[in-house]
PDB file of C-alpha atoms in Angstrom:
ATOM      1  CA  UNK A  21      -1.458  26.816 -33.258  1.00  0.00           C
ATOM      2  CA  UNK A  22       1.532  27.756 -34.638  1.00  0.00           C
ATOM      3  CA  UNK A  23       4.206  25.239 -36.539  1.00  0.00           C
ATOM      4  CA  UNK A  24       7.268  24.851 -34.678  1.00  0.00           C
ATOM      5  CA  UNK A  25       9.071  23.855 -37.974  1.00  0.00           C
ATOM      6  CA  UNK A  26       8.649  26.605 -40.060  1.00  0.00           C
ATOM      7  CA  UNK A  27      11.508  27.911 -41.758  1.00  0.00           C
ATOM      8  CA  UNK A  28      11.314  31.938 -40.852  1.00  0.00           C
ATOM      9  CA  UNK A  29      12.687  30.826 -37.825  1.00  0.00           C
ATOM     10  CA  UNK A  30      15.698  32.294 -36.433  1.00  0.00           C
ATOM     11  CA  UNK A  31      18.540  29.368 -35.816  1.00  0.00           C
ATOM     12  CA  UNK A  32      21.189  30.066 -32.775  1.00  0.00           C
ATOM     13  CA  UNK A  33      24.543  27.904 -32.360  1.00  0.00           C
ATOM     14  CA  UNK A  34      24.226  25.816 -28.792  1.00  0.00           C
ATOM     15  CA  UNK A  35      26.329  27.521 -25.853  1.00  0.00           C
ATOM     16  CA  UNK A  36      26.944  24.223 -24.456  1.00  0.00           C
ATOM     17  CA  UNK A  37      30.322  22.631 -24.679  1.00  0.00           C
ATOM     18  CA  UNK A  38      31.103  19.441 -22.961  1.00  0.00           C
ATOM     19  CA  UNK A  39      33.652  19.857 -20.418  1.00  0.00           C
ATOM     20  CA  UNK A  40      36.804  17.713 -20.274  1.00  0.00           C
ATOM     21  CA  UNK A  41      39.848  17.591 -17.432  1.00  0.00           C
ATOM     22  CA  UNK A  42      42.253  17.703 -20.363  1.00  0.00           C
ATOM     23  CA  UNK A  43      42.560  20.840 -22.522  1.00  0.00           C
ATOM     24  CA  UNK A  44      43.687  21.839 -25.820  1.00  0.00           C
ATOM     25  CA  UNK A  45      44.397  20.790 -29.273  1.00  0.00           C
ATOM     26  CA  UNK A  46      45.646  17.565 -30.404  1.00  0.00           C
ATOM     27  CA  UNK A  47      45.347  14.562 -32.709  1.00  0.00           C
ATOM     28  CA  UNK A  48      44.818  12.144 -29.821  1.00  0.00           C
ATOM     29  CA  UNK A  49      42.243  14.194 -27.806  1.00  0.00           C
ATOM     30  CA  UNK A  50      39.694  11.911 -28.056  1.00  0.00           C
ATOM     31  CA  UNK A  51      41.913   9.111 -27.142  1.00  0.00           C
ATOM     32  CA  UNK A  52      40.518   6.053 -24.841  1.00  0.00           C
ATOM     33  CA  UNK A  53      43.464   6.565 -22.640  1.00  0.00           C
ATOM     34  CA  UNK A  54      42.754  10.116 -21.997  1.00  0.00           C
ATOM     35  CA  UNK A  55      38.827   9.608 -21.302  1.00  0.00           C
ATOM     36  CA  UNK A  56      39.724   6.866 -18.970  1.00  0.00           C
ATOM     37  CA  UNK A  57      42.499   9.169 -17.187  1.00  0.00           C
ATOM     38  CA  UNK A  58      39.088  11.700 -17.127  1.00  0.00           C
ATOM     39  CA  UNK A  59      36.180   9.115 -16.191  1.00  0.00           C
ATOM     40  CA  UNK A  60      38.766   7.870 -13.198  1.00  0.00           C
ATOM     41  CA  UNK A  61      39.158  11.252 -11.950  1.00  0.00           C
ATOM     42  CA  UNK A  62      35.532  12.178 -11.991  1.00  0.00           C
ATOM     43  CA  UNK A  63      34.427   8.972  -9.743  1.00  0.00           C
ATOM     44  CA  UNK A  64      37.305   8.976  -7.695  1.00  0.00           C
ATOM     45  CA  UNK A  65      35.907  12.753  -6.836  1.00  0.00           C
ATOM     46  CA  UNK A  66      32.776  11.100  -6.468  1.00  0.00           C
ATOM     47  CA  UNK A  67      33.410   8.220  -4.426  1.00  0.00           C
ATOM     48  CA  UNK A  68      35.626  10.220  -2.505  1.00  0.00           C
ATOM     49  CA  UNK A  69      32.840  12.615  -1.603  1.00  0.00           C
ATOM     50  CA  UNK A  70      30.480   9.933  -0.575  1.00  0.00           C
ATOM     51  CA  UNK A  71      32.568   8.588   1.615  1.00  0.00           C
ATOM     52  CA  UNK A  72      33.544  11.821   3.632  1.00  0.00           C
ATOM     53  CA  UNK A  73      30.014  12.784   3.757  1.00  0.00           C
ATOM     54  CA  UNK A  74      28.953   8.961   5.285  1.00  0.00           C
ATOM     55  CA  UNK A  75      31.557   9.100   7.733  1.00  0.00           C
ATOM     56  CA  UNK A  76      31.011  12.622   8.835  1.00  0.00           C
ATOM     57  CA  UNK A  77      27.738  11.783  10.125  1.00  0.00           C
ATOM     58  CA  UNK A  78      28.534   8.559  11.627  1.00  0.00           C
ATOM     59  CA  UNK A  79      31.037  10.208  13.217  1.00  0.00           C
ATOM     60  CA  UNK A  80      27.946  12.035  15.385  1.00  0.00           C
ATOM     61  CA  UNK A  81      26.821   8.384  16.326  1.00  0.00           C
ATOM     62  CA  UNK A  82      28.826   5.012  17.905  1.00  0.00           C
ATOM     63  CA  UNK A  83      30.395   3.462  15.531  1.00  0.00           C
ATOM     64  CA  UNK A  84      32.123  -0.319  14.725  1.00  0.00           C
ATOM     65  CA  UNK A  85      35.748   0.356  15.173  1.00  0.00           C
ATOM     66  CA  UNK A  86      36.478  -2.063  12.521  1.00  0.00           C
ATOM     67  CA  UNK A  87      33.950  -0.211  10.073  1.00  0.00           C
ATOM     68  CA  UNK A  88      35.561   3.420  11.108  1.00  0.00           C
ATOM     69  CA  UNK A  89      38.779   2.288   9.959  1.00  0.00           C
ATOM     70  CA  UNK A  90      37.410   0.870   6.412  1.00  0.00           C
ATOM     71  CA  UNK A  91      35.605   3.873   5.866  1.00  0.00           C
ATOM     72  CA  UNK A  92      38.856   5.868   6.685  1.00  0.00           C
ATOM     73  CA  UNK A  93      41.418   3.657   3.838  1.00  0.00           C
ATOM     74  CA  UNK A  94      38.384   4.063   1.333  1.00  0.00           C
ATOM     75  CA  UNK A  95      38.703   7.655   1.644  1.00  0.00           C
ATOM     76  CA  UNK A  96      42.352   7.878   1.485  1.00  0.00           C
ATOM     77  CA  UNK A  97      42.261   5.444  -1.404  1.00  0.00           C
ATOM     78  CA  UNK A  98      40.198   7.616  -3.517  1.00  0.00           C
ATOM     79  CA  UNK A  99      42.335  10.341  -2.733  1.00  0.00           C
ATOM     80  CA  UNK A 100      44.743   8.709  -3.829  1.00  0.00           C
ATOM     81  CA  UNK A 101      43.684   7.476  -7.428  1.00  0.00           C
ATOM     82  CA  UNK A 102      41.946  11.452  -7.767  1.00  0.00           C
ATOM     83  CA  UNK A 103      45.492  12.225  -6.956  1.00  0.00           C
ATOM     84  CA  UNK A 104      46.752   9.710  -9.559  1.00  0.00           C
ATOM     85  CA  UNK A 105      44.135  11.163 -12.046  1.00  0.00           C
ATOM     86  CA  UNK A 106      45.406  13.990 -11.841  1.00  0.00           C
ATOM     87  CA  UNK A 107      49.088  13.674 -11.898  1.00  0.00           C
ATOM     88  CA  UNK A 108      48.541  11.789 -15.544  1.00  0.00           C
ATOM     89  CA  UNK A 109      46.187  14.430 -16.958  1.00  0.00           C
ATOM     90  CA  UNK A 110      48.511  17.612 -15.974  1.00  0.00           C
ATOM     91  CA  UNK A 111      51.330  16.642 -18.159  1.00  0.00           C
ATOM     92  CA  UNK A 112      48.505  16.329 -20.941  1.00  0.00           C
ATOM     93  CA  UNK A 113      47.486  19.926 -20.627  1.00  0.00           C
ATOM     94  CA  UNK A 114      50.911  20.810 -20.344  1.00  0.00           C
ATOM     95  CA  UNK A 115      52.298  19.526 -23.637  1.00  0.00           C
ATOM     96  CA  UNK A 116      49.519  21.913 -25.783  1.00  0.00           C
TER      97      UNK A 116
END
């Protein structure tokens, strides 16, 4: 059985790189402020998603009136902070 530490070998660099909303250089790229902006986009997207795909198909059965209409403001809410998201992180990725 062979050794899977043995030094001949051969070593390759990962292709793998993480993938963030906001490009480029800069000293604050790693900032807290920027990985929030990020992290909110991402489960707005999420949520957002969900929520169109849940009321798609309960759109096919009888539905609560009052429930239809919650579902509805969730999904324009989280439209609205992907929008929000989004607006903040442009300018980032502009300025590089």
């Amino acid at each position: 059985m062979p050794d899977f530490d043995t030094p001949h070998q051969a070593t390759t660099q990962p292709t793998h790189r993480n993938f963030r909303w906001i490009s480029g250089p800069g000293p604050d790229r790693n900032a807290p402020s920027r990985r929030l902006w990020q992290m909110m986009r991402d489960v707005a997207v999420g949520i957002h998603a969900c929520l169109q795909i849940f009321t798609a198909s309960e759109l096919e059965r009888a539905a609560n009136a009052d429930a239809e209409n919650l579902r509805r403001l969730f999904i324009a809410a989280s439209g609205l902070l992907r929008q929000a998201a989004e607006a903040r992180i442009r300018p980032l990725n502009d300025s590089v």
